[in-house]
PDB file of C-alpha atoms in Angstrom:
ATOM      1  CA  UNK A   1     140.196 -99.578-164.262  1.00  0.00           C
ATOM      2  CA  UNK A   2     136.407 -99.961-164.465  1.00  0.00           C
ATOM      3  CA  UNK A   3     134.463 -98.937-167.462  1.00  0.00           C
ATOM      4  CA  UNK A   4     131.169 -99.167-169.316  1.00  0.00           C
ATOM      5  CA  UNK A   5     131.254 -98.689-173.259  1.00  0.00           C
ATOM      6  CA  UNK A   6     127.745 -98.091-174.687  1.00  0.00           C
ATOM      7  CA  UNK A   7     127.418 -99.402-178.222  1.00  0.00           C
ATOM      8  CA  UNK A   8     124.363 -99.394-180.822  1.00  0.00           C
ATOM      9  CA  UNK A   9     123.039 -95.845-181.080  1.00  0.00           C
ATOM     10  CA  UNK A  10     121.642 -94.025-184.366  1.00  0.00           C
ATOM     11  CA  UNK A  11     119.506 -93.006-186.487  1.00  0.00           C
ATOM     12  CA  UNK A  12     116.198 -94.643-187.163  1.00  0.00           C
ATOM     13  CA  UNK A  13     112.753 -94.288-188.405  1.00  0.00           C
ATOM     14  CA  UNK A  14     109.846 -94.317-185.787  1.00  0.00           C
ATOM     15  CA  UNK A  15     108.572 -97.805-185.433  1.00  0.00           C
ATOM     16  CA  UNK A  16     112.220 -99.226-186.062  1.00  0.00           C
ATOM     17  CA  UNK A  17     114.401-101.167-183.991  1.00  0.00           C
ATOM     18  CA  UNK A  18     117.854-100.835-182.353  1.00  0.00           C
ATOM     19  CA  UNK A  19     120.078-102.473-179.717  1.00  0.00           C
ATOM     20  CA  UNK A  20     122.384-101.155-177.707  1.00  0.00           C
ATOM     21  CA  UNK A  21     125.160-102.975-175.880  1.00  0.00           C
ATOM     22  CA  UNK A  22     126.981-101.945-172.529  1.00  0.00           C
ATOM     23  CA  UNK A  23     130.411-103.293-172.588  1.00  0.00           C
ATOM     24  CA  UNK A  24     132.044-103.617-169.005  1.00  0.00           C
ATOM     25  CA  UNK A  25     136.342-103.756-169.188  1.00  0.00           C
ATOM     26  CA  UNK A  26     138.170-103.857-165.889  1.00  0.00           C
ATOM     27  CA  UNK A  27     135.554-106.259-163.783  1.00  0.00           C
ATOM     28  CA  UNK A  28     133.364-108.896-164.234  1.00  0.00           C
ATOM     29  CA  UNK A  29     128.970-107.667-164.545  1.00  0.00           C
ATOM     30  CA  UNK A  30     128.271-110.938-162.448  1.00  0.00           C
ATOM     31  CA  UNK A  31     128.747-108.922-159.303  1.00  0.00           C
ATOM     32  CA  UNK A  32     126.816-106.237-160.413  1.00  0.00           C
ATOM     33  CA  UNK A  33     123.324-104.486-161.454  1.00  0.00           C
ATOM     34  CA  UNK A  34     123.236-102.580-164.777  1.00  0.00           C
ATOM     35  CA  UNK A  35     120.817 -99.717-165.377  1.00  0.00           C
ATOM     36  CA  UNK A  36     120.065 -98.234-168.808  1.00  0.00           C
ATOM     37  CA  UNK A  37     119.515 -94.654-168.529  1.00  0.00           C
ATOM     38  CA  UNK A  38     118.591 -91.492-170.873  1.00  0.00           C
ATOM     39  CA  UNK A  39     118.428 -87.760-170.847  1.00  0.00           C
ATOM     40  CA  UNK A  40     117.185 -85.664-173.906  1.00  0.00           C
ATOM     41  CA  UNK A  41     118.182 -82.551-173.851  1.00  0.00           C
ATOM     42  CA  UNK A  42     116.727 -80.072-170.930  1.00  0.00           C
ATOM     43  CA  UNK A  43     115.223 -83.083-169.119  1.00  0.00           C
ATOM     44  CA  UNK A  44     116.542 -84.692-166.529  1.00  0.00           C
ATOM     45  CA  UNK A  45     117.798 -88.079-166.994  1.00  0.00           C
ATOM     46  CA  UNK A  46     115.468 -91.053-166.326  1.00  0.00           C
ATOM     47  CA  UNK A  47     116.025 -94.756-165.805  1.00  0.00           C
ATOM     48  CA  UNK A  48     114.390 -96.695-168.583  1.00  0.00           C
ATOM     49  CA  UNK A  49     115.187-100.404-167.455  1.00  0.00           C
ATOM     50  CA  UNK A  50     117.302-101.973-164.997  1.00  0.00           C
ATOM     51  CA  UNK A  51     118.591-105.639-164.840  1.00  0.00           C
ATOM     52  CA  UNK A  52     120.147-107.197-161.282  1.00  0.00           C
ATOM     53  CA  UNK A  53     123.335-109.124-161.660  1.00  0.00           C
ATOM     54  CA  UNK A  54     121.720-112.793-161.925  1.00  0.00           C
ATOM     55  CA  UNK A  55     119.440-111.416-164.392  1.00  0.00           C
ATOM     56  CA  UNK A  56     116.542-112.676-163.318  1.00  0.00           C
ATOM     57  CA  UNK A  57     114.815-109.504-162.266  1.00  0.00           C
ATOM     58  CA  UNK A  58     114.159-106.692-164.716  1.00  0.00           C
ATOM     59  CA  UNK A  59     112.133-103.455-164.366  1.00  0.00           C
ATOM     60  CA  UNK A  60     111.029-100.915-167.282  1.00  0.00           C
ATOM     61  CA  UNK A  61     109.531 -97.548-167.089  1.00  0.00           C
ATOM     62  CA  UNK A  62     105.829 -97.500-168.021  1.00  0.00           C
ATOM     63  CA  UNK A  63     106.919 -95.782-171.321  1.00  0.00           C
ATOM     64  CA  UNK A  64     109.239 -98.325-172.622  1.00  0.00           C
ATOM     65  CA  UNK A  65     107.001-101.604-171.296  1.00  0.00           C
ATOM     66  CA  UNK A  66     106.005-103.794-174.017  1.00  0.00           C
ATOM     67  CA  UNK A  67     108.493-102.015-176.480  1.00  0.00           C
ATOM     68  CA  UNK A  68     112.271-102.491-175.057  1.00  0.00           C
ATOM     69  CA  UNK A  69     113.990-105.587-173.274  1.00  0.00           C
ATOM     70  CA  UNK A  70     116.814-105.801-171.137  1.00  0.00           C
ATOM     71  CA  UNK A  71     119.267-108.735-171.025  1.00  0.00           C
ATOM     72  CA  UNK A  72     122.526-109.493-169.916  1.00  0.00           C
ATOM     73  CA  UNK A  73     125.364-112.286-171.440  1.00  0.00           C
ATOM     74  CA  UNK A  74     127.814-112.463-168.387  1.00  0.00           C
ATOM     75  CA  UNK A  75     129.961-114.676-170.018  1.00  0.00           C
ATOM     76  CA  UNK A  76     130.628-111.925-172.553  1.00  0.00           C
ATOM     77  CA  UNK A  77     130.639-109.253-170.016  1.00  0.00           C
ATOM     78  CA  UNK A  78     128.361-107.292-171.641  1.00  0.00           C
ATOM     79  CA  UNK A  79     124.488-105.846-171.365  1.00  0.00           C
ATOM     80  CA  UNK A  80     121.635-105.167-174.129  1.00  0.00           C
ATOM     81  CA  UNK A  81     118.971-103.330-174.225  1.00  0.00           C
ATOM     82  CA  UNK A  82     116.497-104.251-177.610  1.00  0.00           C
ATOM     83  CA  UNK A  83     114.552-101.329-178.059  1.00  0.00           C
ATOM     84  CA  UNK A  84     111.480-102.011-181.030  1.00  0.00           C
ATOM     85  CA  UNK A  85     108.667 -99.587-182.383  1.00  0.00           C
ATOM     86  CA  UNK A  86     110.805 -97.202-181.762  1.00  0.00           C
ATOM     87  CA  UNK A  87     108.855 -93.605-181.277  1.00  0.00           C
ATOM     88  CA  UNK A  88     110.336 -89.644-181.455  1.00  0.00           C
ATOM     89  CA  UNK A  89     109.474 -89.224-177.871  1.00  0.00           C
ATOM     90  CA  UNK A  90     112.384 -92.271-177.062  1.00  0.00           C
ATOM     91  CA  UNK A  91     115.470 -89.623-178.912  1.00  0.00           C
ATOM     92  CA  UNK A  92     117.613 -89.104-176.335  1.00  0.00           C
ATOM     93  CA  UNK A  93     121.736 -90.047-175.068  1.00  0.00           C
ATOM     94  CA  UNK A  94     121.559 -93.422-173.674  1.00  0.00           C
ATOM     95  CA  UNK A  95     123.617 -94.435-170.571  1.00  0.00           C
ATOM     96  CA  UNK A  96     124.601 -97.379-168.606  1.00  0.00           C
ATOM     97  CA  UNK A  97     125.154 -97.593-165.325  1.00  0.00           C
ATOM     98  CA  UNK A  98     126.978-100.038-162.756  1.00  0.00           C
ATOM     99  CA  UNK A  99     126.463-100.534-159.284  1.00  0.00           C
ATOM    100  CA  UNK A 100     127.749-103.832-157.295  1.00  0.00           C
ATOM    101  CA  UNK A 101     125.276-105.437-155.162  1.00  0.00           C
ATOM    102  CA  UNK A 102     126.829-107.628-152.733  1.00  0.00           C
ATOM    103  CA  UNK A 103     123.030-108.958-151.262  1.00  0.00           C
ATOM    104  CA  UNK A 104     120.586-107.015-153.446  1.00  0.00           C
ATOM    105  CA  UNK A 105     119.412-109.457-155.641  1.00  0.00           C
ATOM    106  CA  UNK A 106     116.831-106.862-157.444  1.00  0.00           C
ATOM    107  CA  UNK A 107     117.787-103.332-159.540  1.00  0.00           C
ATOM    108  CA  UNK A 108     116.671 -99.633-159.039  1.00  0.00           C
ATOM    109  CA  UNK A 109     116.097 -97.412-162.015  1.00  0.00           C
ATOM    110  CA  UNK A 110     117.051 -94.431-159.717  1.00  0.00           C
ATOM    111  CA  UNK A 111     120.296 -92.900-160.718  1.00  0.00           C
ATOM    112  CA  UNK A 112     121.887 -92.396-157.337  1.00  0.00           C
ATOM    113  CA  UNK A 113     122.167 -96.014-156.958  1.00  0.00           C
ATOM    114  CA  UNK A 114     124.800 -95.975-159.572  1.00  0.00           C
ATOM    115  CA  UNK A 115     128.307 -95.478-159.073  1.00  0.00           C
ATOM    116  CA  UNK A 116     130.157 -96.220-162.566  1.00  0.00           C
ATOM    117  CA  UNK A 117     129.001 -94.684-166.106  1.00  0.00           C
ATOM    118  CA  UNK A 118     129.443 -94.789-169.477  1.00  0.00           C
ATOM    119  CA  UNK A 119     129.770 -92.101-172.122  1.00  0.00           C
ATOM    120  CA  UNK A 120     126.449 -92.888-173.766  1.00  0.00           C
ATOM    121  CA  UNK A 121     125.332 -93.268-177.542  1.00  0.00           C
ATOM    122  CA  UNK A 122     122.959 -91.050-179.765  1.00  0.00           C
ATOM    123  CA  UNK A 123     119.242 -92.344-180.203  1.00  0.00           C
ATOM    124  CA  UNK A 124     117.247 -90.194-182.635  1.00  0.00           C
ATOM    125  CA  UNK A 125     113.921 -91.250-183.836  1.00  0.00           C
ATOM    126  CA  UNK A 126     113.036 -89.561-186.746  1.00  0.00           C
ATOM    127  CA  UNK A 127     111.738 -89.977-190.349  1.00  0.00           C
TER     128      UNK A 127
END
């Protein structure tokens, strides 16, 4: 059975640093691209960074550009997402999502590309 386990979530002041993991059990990543996602609450959810299965393309929202990095350690089956200066505005659930390309060798941050979740972990920003 496929699943995604986010890790890494909690509480920190703005202009700290966290990383989150995405865990994949039940398949190998290789095969696939892995989107990092959030939603605060009553907003929708956005894509904040997306990796494609070789790793060697990435893509951030504008927001996050400078501050987060995605990265991927196949080998451990398992995807990160550094986040630094770390702002209120970035407090939200963060998801990741799974979607195997079998030619693609980019990434979409666009949710409906996804097809497997995980059950996300708590960001809040906050002094």
């Amino acid at each position: 059975q496929l699943q995604l386990v986010e890790s890494g979530g909690g509480l920190v002041q703005p202009g700290g640093s966290l990383r989150l993991s995405c865990a994949a059990s039940g398949f190998t990543l290789d095969s696939y691209a892995i989107g990092w996602f959030r939603q605060a609450p009553g907003k929708d959810r956005e894509g904040v960074s997306c990796i494609s299965k070789s790793g060697t393309y990435t893509d951030y929202t504008d927001s996050v550009k400078g501050r987060f990095s995605i990265s991927r350690d196949n080998a451990k089956n398992t995807v990160y997402l550094q986040m630094n200066s770390l702002e209120p505005e970035d407090t939200a659930v963060y998801y990741c999502g799974a979607v195997r390309y079998v030619y693609r060798s980019d990434c979409s941050r666009g949710s409906r590309e996804y097809d497997d979740w995980g059950q996300g972990t708590q960001v809040t920003v906050s002094s």
